[in-house]
Amino acid sequence: MSRTDPDNPARPAPGTVLCPLDEIASPGARGFRFRADDAVFAGFVVRRGEAVVGYVDSCPHAGWPLAGPNGRFLTRENDLILCAGHAALFRIEDGAMVAGPCQDVALTPWPVRMVDGAVVTA
Ligand code: FES
Protein backbone atom coordinates (compact mmCIF):
# COMPACT_ATOMS: atom_id res chain seq x y z
CA MET A 1 0.00 0.00 0.00
CA SER A 2 1.55 3.23 -1.14
CA ARG A 3 1.04 6.54 0.62
CA THR A 4 -0.08 7.96 -2.71
CA ASP A 5 -2.73 5.26 -3.23
CA PRO A 6 -6.14 6.94 -3.03
CA ASP A 7 -7.54 3.72 -1.54
CA ASN A 8 -5.00 3.74 1.29
CA PRO A 9 -7.15 2.89 4.35
CA ALA A 10 -5.01 5.15 6.51
CA ARG A 11 -5.87 8.21 4.41
CA PRO A 12 -8.20 10.39 6.51
CA ALA A 13 -11.73 10.86 5.25
CA PRO A 14 -12.82 14.21 3.83
CA GLY A 15 -13.82 16.52 6.65
CA THR A 16 -11.13 15.33 9.05
CA VAL A 17 -9.85 18.23 11.15
CA LEU A 18 -6.06 18.39 10.96
CA CYS A 19 -5.27 21.37 13.20
CA PRO A 20 -6.12 25.00 13.87
CA LEU A 21 -4.63 27.24 11.18
CA ASP A 22 -2.55 29.11 13.74
CA GLU A 23 -0.63 25.93 14.56
CA ILE A 24 1.09 26.25 11.18
CA ALA A 25 3.60 29.07 10.76
CA SER A 26 3.00 31.54 7.94
CA PRO A 27 4.79 30.93 5.73
CA GLY A 28 5.40 27.41 6.90
CA ALA A 29 4.37 23.79 6.67
CA ARG A 30 3.37 20.92 8.91
CA GLY A 31 3.34 17.18 8.34
CA PHE A 32 0.59 14.78 9.37
CA ARG A 33 0.73 10.99 9.64
CA PHE A 34 -2.14 8.54 9.94
CA ARG A 35 -1.98 4.81 10.54
CA ALA A 36 -4.55 2.07 10.03
CA ASP A 37 -3.21 -1.39 10.82
CA ASP A 38 -0.19 -1.77 8.51
CA ALA A 39 -1.10 1.13 6.26
CA VAL A 40 0.41 4.58 6.71
CA PHE A 41 -0.63 7.82 5.09
CA ALA A 42 1.56 10.89 5.36
CA GLY A 43 0.71 14.32 4.06
CA PHE A 44 1.73 17.89 4.69
CA VAL A 45 0.10 21.27 4.53
CA VAL A 46 1.78 24.50 3.43
CA ARG A 47 0.38 27.75 4.75
CA ARG A 48 0.88 31.22 3.34
CA GLY A 49 -1.35 33.68 5.14
CA GLU A 50 -4.90 32.36 4.98
CA ALA A 51 -4.12 30.05 2.05
CA VAL A 52 -3.38 26.38 2.60
CA VAL A 53 -2.42 23.65 0.17
CA GLY A 54 -1.78 20.00 0.92
CA TYR A 55 0.30 17.27 -0.69
CA VAL A 56 0.96 13.62 -0.04
CA ASP A 57 4.35 13.35 1.65
CA SER A 58 5.99 11.23 -1.03
CA CYS A 59 8.52 12.57 -3.50
CA PRO A 60 7.78 11.62 -7.13
CA HIS A 61 11.49 10.93 -7.64
CA ALA A 62 12.01 7.97 -5.31
CA GLY A 63 8.95 7.99 -3.09
CA TRP A 64 10.80 9.18 -0.02
CA PRO A 65 9.19 11.49 2.53
CA LEU A 66 10.17 15.07 1.74
CA ALA A 67 11.20 16.44 5.11
CA GLY A 68 14.65 15.66 6.40
CA PRO A 69 15.63 15.15 10.02
CA ASN A 70 14.92 18.80 10.74
CA GLY A 71 11.26 18.33 9.78
CA ARG A 72 11.33 21.17 7.25
CA PHE A 73 9.25 20.97 4.09
CA LEU A 74 10.20 24.37 2.71
CA THR A 75 13.41 26.01 1.61
CA ARG A 76 15.10 28.46 3.95
CA GLU A 77 13.39 31.26 2.03
CA ASN A 78 10.01 29.51 2.42
CA ASP A 79 9.33 30.03 -1.27
CA LEU A 80 9.53 26.42 -2.51
CA ILE A 81 8.95 22.91 -1.21
CA LEU A 82 12.21 21.03 -0.75
CA CYS A 83 12.78 17.28 -0.80
CA ALA A 84 15.62 16.42 1.53
CA GLY A 85 16.27 13.19 -0.39
CA HIS A 86 18.02 14.62 -3.43
CA ALA A 87 17.22 18.32 -3.10
CA ALA A 88 14.36 18.51 -5.58
CA LEU A 89 12.37 21.75 -5.48
CA PHE A 90 8.62 22.05 -6.02
CA ARG A 91 6.30 25.01 -6.52
CA ILE A 92 3.99 25.55 -3.56
CA GLU A 93 0.98 26.41 -5.76
CA ASP A 94 0.77 23.22 -7.80
CA GLY A 95 3.52 20.91 -6.55
CA ALA A 96 5.35 20.88 -9.88
CA MET A 97 9.03 19.96 -9.65
CA VAL A 98 11.03 22.97 -10.83
CA ALA A 99 14.50 21.62 -10.09
CA GLY A 100 15.75 18.15 -9.37
CA PRO A 101 16.29 14.71 -10.82
CA CYS A 102 12.96 14.40 -12.73
CA GLN A 103 11.09 16.34 -15.38
CA ASP A 104 7.36 16.88 -15.79
CA VAL A 105 6.46 15.42 -12.41
CA ALA A 106 4.61 16.89 -9.46
CA LEU A 107 3.66 16.14 -5.90
CA THR A 108 0.35 14.36 -5.44
CA PRO A 109 -2.30 16.77 -4.15
CA TRP A 110 -3.91 16.12 -0.79
CA PRO A 111 -6.89 18.47 -0.85
CA VAL A 112 -7.44 20.57 2.26
CA ARG A 113 -9.58 23.60 3.04
CA MET A 114 -10.30 26.01 5.84
CA VAL A 115 -13.37 25.50 8.05
CA ASP A 116 -13.97 27.78 11.04
CA GLY A 117 -10.29 28.54 11.46
CA ALA A 118 -9.16 24.94 11.14
CA VAL A 119 -7.41 23.04 8.37
CA VAL A 120 -9.67 20.21 7.23
CA THR A 121 -9.26 17.50 4.62
CA ALA A 122 -11.42 18.09 1.54
S1 FES B 1 13.51 11.34 -3.25
FE1 FES B 1 13.02 13.47 -3.51
S2 FES B 1 14.53 14.19 -4.86
FE2 FES B 1 14.98 12.09 -4.67
mmCIF file of C-alpha atoms and ligand atoms in Angstrom:
data_model
loop_
_atom_site.group_PDB
_atom_site.id
_atom_site.type_symbol
_atom_site.label_atom_id
_atom_site.label_comp_id
_atom_site.label_asym_id
_atom_site.label_seq_id
_atom_site.Cartn_x
_atom_site.Cartn_y
_atom_site.Cartn_z
ATOM 1 C CA MET A 1 0.000 0.000 0.000
ATOM 2 C CA SER A 2 1.548 3.235 -1.140
ATOM 3 C CA ARG A 3 1.040 6.543 0.620
ATOM 4 C CA THR A 4 -0.084 7.957 -2.705
ATOM 5 C CA ASP A 5 -2.730 5.259 -3.228
ATOM 6 C CA PRO A 6 -6.143 6.939 -3.033
ATOM 7 C CA ASP A 7 -7.539 3.716 -1.537
ATOM 8 C CA ASN A 8 -5.001 3.743 1.294
ATOM 9 C CA PRO A 9 -7.150 2.887 4.353
ATOM 10 C CA ALA A 10 -5.010 5.153 6.513
ATOM 11 C CA ARG A 11 -5.870 8.213 4.411
ATOM 12 C CA PRO A 12 -8.196 10.387 6.511
ATOM 13 C CA ALA A 13 -11.729 10.858 5.251
ATOM 14 C CA PRO A 14 -12.820 14.207 3.825
ATOM 15 C CA GLY A 15 -13.816 16.519 6.645
ATOM 16 C CA THR A 16 -11.130 15.329 9.050
ATOM 17 C CA VAL A 17 -9.849 18.229 11.148
ATOM 18 C CA LEU A 18 -6.058 18.388 10.956
ATOM 19 C CA CYS A 19 -5.271 21.371 13.204
ATOM 20 C CA PRO A 20 -6.118 24.997 13.867
ATOM 21 C CA LEU A 21 -4.630 27.238 11.181
ATOM 22 C CA ASP A 22 -2.554 29.110 13.739
ATOM 23 C CA GLU A 23 -0.627 25.932 14.563
ATOM 24 C CA ILE A 24 1.089 26.250 11.183
ATOM 25 C CA ALA A 25 3.596 29.073 10.756
ATOM 26 C CA SER A 26 3.004 31.537 7.936
ATOM 27 C CA PRO A 27 4.794 30.927 5.725
ATOM 28 C CA GLY A 28 5.399 27.413 6.898
ATOM 29 C CA ALA A 29 4.365 23.789 6.666
ATOM 30 C CA ARG A 30 3.370 20.919 8.908
ATOM 31 C CA GLY A 31 3.343 17.180 8.338
ATOM 32 C CA PHE A 32 0.590 14.781 9.371
ATOM 33 C CA ARG A 33 0.731 10.992 9.645
ATOM 34 C CA PHE A 34 -2.135 8.537 9.935
ATOM 35 C CA ARG A 35 -1.978 4.810 10.544
ATOM 36 C CA ALA A 36 -4.549 2.069 10.031
ATOM 37 C CA ASP A 37 -3.209 -1.393 10.823
ATOM 38 C CA ASP A 38 -0.190 -1.774 8.514
ATOM 39 C CA ALA A 39 -1.098 1.131 6.256
ATOM 40 C CA VAL A 40 0.406 4.579 6.710
ATOM 41 C CA PHE A 41 -0.634 7.817 5.087
ATOM 42 C CA ALA A 42 1.562 10.887 5.360
ATOM 43 C CA GLY A 43 0.714 14.317 4.065
ATOM 44 C CA PHE A 44 1.733 17.887 4.693
ATOM 45 C CA VAL A 45 0.097 21.270 4.532
ATOM 46 C CA VAL A 46 1.784 24.495 3.432
ATOM 47 C CA ARG A 47 0.375 27.755 4.749
ATOM 48 C CA ARG A 48 0.876 31.223 3.336
ATOM 49 C CA GLY A 49 -1.352 33.683 5.141
ATOM 50 C CA GLU A 50 -4.897 32.360 4.983
ATOM 51 C CA ALA A 51 -4.116 30.053 2.051
ATOM 52 C CA VAL A 52 -3.378 26.378 2.595
ATOM 53 C CA VAL A 53 -2.422 23.651 0.168
ATOM 54 C CA GLY A 54 -1.776 19.999 0.918
ATOM 55 C CA TYR A 55 0.301 17.268 -0.692
ATOM 56 C CA VAL A 56 0.962 13.620 -0.045
ATOM 57 C CA ASP A 57 4.349 13.350 1.651
ATOM 58 C CA SER A 58 5.986 11.233 -1.026
ATOM 59 C CA CYS A 59 8.522 12.571 -3.502
ATOM 60 C CA PRO A 60 7.781 11.619 -7.129
ATOM 61 C CA HIS A 61 11.490 10.927 -7.640
ATOM 62 C CA ALA A 62 12.006 7.974 -5.310
ATOM 63 C CA GLY A 63 8.951 7.986 -3.091
ATOM 64 C CA TRP A 64 10.799 9.177 -0.020
ATOM 65 C CA PRO A 65 9.191 11.495 2.531
ATOM 66 C CA LEU A 66 10.166 15.072 1.735
ATOM 67 C CA ALA A 67 11.200 16.437 5.106
ATOM 68 C CA GLY A 68 14.654 15.657 6.399
ATOM 69 C CA PRO A 69 15.633 15.146 10.023
ATOM 70 C CA ASN A 70 14.917 18.804 10.742
ATOM 71 C CA GLY A 71 11.264 18.331 9.777
ATOM 72 C CA ARG A 72 11.330 21.165 7.250
ATOM 73 C CA PHE A 73 9.247 20.966 4.085
ATOM 74 C CA LEU A 74 10.196 24.374 2.715
ATOM 75 C CA THR A 75 13.408 26.011 1.612
ATOM 76 C CA ARG A 76 15.104 28.462 3.952
ATOM 77 C CA GLU A 77 13.393 31.259 2.026
ATOM 78 C CA ASN A 78 10.008 29.508 2.425
ATOM 79 C CA ASP A 79 9.329 30.027 -1.273
ATOM 80 C CA LEU A 80 9.534 26.421 -2.514
ATOM 81 C CA ILE A 81 8.951 22.909 -1.209
ATOM 82 C CA LEU A 82 12.214 21.026 -0.754
ATOM 83 C CA CYS A 83 12.783 17.282 -0.805
ATOM 84 C CA ALA A 84 15.624 16.415 1.535
ATOM 85 C CA GLY A 85 16.267 13.190 -0.394
ATOM 86 C CA HIS A 86 18.023 14.620 -3.431
ATOM 87 C CA ALA A 87 17.218 18.323 -3.096
ATOM 88 C CA ALA A 88 14.359 18.505 -5.584
ATOM 89 C CA LEU A 89 12.375 21.753 -5.482
ATOM 90 C CA PHE A 90 8.619 22.047 -6.018
ATOM 91 C CA ARG A 91 6.297 25.007 -6.522
ATOM 92 C CA ILE A 92 3.989 25.548 -3.563
ATOM 93 C CA GLU A 93 0.978 26.412 -5.758
ATOM 94 C CA ASP A 94 0.768 23.222 -7.798
ATOM 95 C CA GLY A 95 3.523 20.906 -6.552
ATOM 96 C CA ALA A 96 5.347 20.881 -9.879
ATOM 97 C CA MET A 97 9.034 19.962 -9.654
ATOM 98 C CA VAL A 98 11.029 22.971 -10.827
ATOM 99 C CA ALA A 99 14.503 21.615 -10.089
ATOM 100 C CA GLY A 100 15.754 18.150 -9.372
ATOM 101 C CA PRO A 101 16.285 14.708 -10.818
ATOM 102 C CA CYS A 102 12.964 14.398 -12.725
ATOM 103 C CA GLN A 103 11.085 16.344 -15.376
ATOM 104 C CA ASP A 104 7.363 16.883 -15.785
ATOM 105 C CA VAL A 105 6.456 15.422 -12.413
ATOM 106 C CA ALA A 106 4.610 16.887 -9.455
ATOM 107 C CA LEU A 107 3.665 16.145 -5.903
ATOM 108 C CA THR A 108 0.346 14.356 -5.441
ATOM 109 C CA PRO A 109 -2.296 16.772 -4.152
ATOM 110 C CA TRP A 110 -3.906 16.121 -0.785
ATOM 111 C CA PRO A 111 -6.893 18.474 -0.848
ATOM 112 C CA VAL A 112 -7.444 20.567 2.260
ATOM 113 C CA ARG A 113 -9.576 23.596 3.043
ATOM 114 C CA MET A 114 -10.299 26.010 5.840
ATOM 115 C CA VAL A 115 -13.366 25.502 8.049
ATOM 116 C CA ASP A 116 -13.972 27.778 11.035
ATOM 117 C CA GLY A 117 -10.288 28.545 11.457
ATOM 118 C CA ALA A 118 -9.164 24.938 11.143
ATOM 119 C CA VAL A 119 -7.407 23.041 8.373
ATOM 120 C CA VAL A 120 -9.667 20.211 7.230
ATOM 121 C CA THR A 121 -9.260 17.498 4.617
ATOM 122 C CA ALA A 122 -11.423 18.086 1.543
HETATM 123 S S1 FES B 1 13.508 11.344 -3.246
HETATM 124 FE FE1 FES B 1 13.021 13.467 -3.508
HETATM 125 S S2 FES B 1 14.527 14.189 -4.864
HETATM 126 FE FE2 FES B 1 14.976 12.089 -4.666
#
